[in-house]
Short mmCIF file of C-alpha atoms and ligand atoms in Angstrom, two decimals:
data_model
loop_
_atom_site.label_atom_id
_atom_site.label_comp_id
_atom_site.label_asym_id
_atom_site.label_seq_id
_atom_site.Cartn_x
_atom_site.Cartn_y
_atom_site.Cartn_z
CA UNK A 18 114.86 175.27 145.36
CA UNK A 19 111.80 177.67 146.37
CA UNK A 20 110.80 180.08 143.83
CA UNK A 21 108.05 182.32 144.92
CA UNK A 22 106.38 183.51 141.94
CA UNK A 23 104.21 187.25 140.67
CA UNK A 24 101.96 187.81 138.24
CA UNK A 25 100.09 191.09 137.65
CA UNK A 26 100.51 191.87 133.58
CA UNK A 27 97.09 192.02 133.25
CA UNK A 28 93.84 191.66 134.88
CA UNK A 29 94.81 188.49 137.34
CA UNK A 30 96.60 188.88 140.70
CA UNK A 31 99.08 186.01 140.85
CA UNK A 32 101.34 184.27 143.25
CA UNK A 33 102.95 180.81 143.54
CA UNK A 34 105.72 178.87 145.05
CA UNK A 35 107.25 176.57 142.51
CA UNK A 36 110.03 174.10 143.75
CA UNK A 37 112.65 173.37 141.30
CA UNK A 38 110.97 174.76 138.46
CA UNK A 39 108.33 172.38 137.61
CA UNK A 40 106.55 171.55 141.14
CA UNK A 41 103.73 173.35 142.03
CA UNK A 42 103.41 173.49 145.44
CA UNK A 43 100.68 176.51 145.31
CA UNK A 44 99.19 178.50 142.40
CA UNK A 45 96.96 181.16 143.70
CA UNK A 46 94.74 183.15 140.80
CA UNK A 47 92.33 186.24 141.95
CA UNK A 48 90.61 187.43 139.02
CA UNK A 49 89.19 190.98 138.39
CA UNK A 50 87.01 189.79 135.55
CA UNK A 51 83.94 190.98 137.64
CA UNK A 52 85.08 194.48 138.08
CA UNK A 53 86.04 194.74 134.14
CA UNK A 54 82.85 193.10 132.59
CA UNK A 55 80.42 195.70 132.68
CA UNK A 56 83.02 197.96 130.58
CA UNK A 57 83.29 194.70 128.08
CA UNK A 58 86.94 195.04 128.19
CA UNK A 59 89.99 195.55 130.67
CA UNK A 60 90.15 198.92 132.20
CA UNK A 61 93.75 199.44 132.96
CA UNK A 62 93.04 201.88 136.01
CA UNK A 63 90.41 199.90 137.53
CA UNK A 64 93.25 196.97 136.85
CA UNK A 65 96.29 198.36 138.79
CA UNK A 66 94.08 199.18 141.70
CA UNK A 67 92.65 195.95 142.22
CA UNK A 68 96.03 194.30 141.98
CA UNK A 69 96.94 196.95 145.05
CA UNK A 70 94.14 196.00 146.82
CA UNK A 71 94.91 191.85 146.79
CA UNK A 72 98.79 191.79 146.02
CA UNK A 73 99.38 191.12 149.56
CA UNK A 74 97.14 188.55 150.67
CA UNK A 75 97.61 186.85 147.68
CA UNK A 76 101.22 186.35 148.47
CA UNK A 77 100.34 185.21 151.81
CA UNK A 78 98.23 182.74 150.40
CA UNK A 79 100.45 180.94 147.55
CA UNK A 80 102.81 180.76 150.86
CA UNK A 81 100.61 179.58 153.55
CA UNK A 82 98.96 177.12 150.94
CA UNK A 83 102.43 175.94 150.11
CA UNK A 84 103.39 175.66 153.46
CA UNK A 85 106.57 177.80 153.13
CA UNK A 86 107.76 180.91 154.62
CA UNK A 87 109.65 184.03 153.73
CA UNK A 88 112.78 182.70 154.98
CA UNK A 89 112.74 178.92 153.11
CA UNK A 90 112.74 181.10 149.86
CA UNK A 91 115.31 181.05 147.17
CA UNK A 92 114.30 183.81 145.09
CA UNK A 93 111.47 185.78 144.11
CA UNK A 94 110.23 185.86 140.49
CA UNK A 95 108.11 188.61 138.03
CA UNK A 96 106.30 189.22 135.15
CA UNK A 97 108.16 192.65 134.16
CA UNK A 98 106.41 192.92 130.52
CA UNK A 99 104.55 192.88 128.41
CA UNK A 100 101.33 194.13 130.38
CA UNK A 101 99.85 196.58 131.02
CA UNK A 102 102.05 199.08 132.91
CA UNK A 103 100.56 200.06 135.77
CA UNK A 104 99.57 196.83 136.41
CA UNK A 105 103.14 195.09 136.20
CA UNK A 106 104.41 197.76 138.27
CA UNK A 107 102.64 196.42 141.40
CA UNK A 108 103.85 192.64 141.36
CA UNK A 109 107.21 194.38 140.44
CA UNK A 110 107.20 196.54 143.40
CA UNK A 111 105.86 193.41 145.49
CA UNK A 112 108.59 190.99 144.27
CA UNK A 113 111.72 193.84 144.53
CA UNK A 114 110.58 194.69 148.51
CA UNK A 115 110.33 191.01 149.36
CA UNK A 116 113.92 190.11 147.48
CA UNK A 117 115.45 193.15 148.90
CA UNK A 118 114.15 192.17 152.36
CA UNK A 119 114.93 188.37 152.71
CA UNK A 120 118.59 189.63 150.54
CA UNK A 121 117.69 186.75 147.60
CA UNK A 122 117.46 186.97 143.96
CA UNK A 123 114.91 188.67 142.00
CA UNK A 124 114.26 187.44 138.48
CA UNK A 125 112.60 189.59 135.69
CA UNK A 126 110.70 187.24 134.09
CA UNK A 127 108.88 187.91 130.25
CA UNK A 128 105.53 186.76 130.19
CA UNK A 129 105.51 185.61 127.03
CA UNK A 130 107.97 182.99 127.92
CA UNK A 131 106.25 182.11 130.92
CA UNK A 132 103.20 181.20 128.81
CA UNK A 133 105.32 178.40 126.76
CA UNK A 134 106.98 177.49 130.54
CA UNK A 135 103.55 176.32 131.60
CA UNK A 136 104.59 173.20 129.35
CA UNK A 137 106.81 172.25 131.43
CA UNK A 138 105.16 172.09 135.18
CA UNK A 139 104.92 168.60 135.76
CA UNK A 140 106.99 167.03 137.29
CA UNK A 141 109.51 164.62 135.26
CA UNK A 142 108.07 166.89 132.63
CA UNK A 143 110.50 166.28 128.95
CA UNK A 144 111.96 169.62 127.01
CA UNK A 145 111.31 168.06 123.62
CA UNK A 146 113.40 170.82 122.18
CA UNK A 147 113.23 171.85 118.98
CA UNK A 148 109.45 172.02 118.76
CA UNK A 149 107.29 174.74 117.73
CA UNK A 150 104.81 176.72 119.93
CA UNK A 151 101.72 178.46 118.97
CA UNK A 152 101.22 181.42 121.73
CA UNK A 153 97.60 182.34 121.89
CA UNK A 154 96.49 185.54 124.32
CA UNK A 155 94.41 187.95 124.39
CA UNK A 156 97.51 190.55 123.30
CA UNK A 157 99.74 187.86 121.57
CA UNK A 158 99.32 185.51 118.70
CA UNK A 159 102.95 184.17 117.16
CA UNK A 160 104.76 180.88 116.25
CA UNK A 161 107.46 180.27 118.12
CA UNK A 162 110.61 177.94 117.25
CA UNK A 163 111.72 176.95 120.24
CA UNK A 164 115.62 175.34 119.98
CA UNK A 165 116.47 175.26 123.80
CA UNK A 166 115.80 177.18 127.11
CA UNK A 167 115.35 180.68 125.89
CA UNK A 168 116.20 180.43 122.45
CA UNK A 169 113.13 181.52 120.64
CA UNK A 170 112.87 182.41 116.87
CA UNK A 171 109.39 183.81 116.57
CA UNK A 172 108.75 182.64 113.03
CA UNK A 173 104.98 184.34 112.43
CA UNK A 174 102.98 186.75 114.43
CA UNK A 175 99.38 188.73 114.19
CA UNK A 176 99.61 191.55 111.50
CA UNK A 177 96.30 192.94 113.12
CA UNK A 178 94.56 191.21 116.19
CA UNK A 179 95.60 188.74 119.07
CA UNK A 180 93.02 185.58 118.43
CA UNK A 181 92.01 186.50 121.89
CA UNK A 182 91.35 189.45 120.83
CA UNK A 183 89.28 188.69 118.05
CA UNK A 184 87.06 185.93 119.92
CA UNK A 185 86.94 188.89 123.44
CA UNK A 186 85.81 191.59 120.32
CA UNK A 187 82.78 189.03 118.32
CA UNK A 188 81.87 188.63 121.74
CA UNK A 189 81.16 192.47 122.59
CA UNK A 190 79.46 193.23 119.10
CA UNK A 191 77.14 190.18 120.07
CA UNK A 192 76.46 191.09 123.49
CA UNK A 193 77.19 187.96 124.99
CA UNK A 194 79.63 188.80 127.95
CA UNK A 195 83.54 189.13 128.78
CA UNK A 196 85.59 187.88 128.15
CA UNK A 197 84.66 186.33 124.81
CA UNK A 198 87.00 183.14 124.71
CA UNK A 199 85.35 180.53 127.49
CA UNK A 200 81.69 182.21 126.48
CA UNK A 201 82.32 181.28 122.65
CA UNK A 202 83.63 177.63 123.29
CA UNK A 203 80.97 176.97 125.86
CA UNK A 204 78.33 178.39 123.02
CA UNK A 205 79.99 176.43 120.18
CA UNK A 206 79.27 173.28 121.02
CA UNK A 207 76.05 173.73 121.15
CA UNK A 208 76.24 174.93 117.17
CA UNK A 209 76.94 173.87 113.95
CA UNK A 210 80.46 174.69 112.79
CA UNK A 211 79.73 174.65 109.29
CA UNK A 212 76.80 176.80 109.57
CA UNK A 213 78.71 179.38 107.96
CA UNK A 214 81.64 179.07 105.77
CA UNK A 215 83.92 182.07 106.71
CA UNK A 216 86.88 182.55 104.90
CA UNK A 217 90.08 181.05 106.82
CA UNK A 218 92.67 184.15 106.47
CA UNK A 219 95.90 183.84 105.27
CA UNK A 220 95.24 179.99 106.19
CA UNK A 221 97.84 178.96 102.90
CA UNK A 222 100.44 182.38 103.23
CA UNK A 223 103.52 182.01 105.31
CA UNK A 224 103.31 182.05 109.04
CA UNK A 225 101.90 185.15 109.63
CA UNK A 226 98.32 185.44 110.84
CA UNK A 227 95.19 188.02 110.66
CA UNK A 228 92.39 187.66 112.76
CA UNK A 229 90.52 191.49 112.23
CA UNK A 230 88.91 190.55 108.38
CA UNK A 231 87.26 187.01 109.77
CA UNK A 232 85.65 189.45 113.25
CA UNK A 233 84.52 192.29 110.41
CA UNK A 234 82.76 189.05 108.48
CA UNK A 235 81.26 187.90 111.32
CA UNK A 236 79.74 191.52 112.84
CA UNK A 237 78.93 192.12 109.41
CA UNK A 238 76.96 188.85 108.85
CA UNK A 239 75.04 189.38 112.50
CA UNK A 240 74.20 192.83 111.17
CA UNK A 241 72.66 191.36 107.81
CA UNK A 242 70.84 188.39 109.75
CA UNK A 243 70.01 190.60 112.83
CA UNK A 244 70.72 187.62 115.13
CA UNK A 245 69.89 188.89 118.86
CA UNK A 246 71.39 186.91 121.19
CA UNK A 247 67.94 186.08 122.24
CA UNK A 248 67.91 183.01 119.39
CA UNK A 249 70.03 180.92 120.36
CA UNK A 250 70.63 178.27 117.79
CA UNK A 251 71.53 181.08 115.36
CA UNK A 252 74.16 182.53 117.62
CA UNK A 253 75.28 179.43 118.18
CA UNK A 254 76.18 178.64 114.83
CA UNK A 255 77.65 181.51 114.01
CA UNK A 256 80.07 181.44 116.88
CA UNK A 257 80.55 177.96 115.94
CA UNK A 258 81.48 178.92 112.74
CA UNK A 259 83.53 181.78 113.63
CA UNK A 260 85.65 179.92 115.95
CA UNK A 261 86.25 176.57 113.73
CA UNK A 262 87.71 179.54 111.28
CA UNK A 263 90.05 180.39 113.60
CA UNK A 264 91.28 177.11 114.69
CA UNK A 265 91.66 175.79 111.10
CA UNK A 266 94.20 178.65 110.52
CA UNK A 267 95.89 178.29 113.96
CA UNK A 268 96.28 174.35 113.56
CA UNK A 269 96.57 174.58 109.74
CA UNK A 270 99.54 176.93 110.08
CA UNK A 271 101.37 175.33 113.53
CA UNK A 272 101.45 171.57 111.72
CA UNK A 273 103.20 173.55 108.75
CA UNK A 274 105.60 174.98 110.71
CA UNK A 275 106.57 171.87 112.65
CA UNK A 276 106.89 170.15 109.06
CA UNK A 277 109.13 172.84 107.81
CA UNK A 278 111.54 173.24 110.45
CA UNK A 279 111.11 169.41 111.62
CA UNK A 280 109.64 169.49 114.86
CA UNK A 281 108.20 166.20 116.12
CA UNK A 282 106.50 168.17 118.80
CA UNK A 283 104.13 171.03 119.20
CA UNK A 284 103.64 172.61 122.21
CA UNK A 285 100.48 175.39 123.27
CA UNK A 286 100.51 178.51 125.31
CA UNK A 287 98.51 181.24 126.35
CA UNK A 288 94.72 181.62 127.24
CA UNK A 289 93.57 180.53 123.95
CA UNK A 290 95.01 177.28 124.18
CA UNK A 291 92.29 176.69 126.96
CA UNK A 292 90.14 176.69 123.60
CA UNK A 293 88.91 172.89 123.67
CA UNK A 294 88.05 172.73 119.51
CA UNK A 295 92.16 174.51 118.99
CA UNK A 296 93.06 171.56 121.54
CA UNK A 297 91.18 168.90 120.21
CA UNK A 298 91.75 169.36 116.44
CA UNK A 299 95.64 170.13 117.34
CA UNK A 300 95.97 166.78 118.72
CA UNK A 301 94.06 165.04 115.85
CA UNK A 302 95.98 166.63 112.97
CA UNK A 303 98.94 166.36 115.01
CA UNK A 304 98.28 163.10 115.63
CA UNK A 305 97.84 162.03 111.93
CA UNK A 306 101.06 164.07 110.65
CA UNK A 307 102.95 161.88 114.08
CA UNK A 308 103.94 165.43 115.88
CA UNK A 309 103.37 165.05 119.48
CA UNK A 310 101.11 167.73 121.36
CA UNK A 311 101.80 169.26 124.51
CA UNK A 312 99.48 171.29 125.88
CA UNK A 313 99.11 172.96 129.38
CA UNK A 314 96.35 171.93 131.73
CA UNK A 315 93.64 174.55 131.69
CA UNK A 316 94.52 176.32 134.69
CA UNK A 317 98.05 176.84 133.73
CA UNK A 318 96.79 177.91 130.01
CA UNK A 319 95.30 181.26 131.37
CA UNK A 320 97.63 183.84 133.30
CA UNK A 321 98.89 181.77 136.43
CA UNK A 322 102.10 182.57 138.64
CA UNK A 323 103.41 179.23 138.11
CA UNK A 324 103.99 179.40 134.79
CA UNK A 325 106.62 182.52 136.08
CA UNK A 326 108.54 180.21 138.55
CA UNK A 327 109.06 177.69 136.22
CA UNK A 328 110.79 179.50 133.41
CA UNK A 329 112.27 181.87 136.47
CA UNK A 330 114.06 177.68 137.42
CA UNK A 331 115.82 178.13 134.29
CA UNK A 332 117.46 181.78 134.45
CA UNK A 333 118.19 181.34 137.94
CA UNK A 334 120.29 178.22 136.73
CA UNK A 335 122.18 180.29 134.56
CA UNK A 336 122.58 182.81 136.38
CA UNK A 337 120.31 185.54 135.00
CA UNK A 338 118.80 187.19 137.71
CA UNK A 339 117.74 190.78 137.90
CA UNK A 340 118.91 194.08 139.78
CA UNK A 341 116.66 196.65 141.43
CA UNK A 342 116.20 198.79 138.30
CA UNK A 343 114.40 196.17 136.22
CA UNK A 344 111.88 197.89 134.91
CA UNK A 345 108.13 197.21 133.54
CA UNK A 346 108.21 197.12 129.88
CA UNK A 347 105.12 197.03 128.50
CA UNK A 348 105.44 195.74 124.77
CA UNK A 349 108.27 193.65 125.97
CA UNK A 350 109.58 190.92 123.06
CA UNK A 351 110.07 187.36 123.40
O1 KG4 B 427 96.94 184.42 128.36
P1 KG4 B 427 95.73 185.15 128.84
O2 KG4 B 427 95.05 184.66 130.09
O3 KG4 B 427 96.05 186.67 129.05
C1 KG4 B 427 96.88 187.37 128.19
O4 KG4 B 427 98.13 187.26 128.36
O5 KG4 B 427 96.32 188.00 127.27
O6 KG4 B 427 94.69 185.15 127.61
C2 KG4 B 427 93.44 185.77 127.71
C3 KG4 B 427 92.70 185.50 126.41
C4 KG4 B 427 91.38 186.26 126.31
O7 KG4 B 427 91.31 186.90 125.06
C5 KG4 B 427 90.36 185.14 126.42
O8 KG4 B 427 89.15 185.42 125.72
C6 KG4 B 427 91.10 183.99 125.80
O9 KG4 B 427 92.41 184.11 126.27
N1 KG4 B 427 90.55 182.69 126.21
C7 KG4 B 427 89.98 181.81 125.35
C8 KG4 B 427 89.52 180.73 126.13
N2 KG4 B 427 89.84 180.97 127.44
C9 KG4 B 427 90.48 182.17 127.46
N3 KG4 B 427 89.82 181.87 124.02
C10 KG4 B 427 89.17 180.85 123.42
N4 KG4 B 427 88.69 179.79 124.11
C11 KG4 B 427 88.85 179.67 125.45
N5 KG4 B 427 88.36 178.61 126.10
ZN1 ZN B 428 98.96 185.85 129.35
#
């Protein structure tokens, strides 16, 4: 079974051909992170544009790449929320011409879900369900109990930023590029994690997380040290410090929850789990409590198109496809 597979919820044009839901036989990524850095941020116009521009040849790509054509397709899948809305209406458009042309199924698929899918792309690959998984993206931070394909209780969520959010923002106030996440972890490891001792929010409260009080703590202690991003060691530290805060609540808080609702395995999602101090102190205090970790490799962590075909395997299996009028919905829900 072919599934040719769209992404364009945010700033990445996407396409891939995934063969029976968990064999990637092409996973093509163009990234507009050079057009959106100078504005420290994603601008959403600049973002549906781009995805215009590249949509096409994109798709040609994941198909030449995976040696497949238009007609040795089963269905097509799509991100249709959440996103940003002008963006998802491009791979929408894309993905309902090319179903309504080759007369296959289309399959709406939420992004969200697609981010925990990415678990599951290897071949032979296990569904340990129940286990818990944290998602981590630049618009998303929430545990997730996850009992069986699709059945999601989301069990805590952000009162205030996305983590992603949080490390993209520190990263603006200290002038040290976009997006913040990869810059950060690259920079932490060259500083001392205990340099400062930021408080861990919310670290021993429910499920729930807030990342904007630890990002005001940190501006607010650059401000008092005036720390330009000219001295390194400084800056280093203090990211350092910043982002062992936010992994202590994110693993704190995702080994409690796989106590509490007995979970023997934790799974990651989303472009923060590329985060290599989140993946290695998961695994360790996993490791010690016995919950298994499973954890995407880092290309599939980030916004891929594979990660869409494989949970698109699943609906298709049950029969959930999608008619002509599925819309973009941009603060669609897991
Ligand atoms: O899942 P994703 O690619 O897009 C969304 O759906 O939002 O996540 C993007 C987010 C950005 O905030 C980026 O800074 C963050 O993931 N990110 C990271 C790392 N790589 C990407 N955060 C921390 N450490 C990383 N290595
Ligand atoms: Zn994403």
């Amino acid at each position: 079974m072919f599934i040719l597979a769209i992404e364009t919820s945010c700033d990445e044009t996407a396409a891939a051909v995934v063969k029976d839901g968990s064999e990637i036989l092409s996973n093509i990524i163009s990234s507009q992170v050079e057009f959106h850095k100078k504005y420290g941020g994603i601008v959403p116009e600049i973002a549906s544009r781009k995805h215009i521009e590249v949509i096409n040849p994109i798709i040609q790509e994941a198909l030449d790449t995976a040696k497949v054509s238009f007609k040795d397709l089963d269905a097509v899948a799509v991100t249709h929320g959440p996103g940003l809305i002008g963006s998802l209406i491009v791979g929408l458009s894309a993905a309902k011409s090319i179903a309504y042309a080759l007369n296959i199924p289309l399959i709406g698929v939420n992004h969200l879900e697609a981010h925990i899918y990415a678990n599951f792309l290897a071949p032979g690959t296990q569904h340990p369900f129940p286990f818990i998984c944290l998602v981590v993206s630049g618009g998303h931070t929430m545990l997730v109990l996850v009992e069986g394909h699709g059945k999601y209780k989301v069990i805590g969520r952000t009162r205030d930023d996305a983590s992603g959010e949080a490390f993209d923002k520190v990263a603006r106030f200290l002038g040290i590029g976009y997006p913040g996440g990869p810059i950060i972890d690259k920079m932490a490891k060259e500083g001392n994690p205990k340099a400062v001792n930021f408080t861990r929010p919310m670290i021993n409260d429910g499920f729930d997380f807030s990342f904007s009080g630890i990002k005001t703590a940190v501006v607010t202690h650059a401000k008092r040290q005036t720390i330009p991003p000219t001295q390194p060691q400084p800056i280093n530290d203090l990211v350092a410090s910043f982002q062992q805060a936010v992994v202590d609540v994110l693993v704190t808080k995702t080994i409690r929850a796989a106590k509490k609702y007995k979970c023997k395995n934790i799974a990651l999602a989303g472009g923060v789990s590329a985060n290599s101090q989140l993946r290695k102190d998961m695994e360790e205090r996993g490791r010690g409590e016995g919950i298994g970790l499973m954890i995407p490799p880092l290309v599939l962590c980030t916004d891929n198109a594979a990660m869409v075909g494989a949970r698109a395997y699943y609906l298709l299996k049950e029969g959930k496809t999608s008619d002509f009028e599925l819309p973009a919905v941009a603060s669609l829900r897991l």
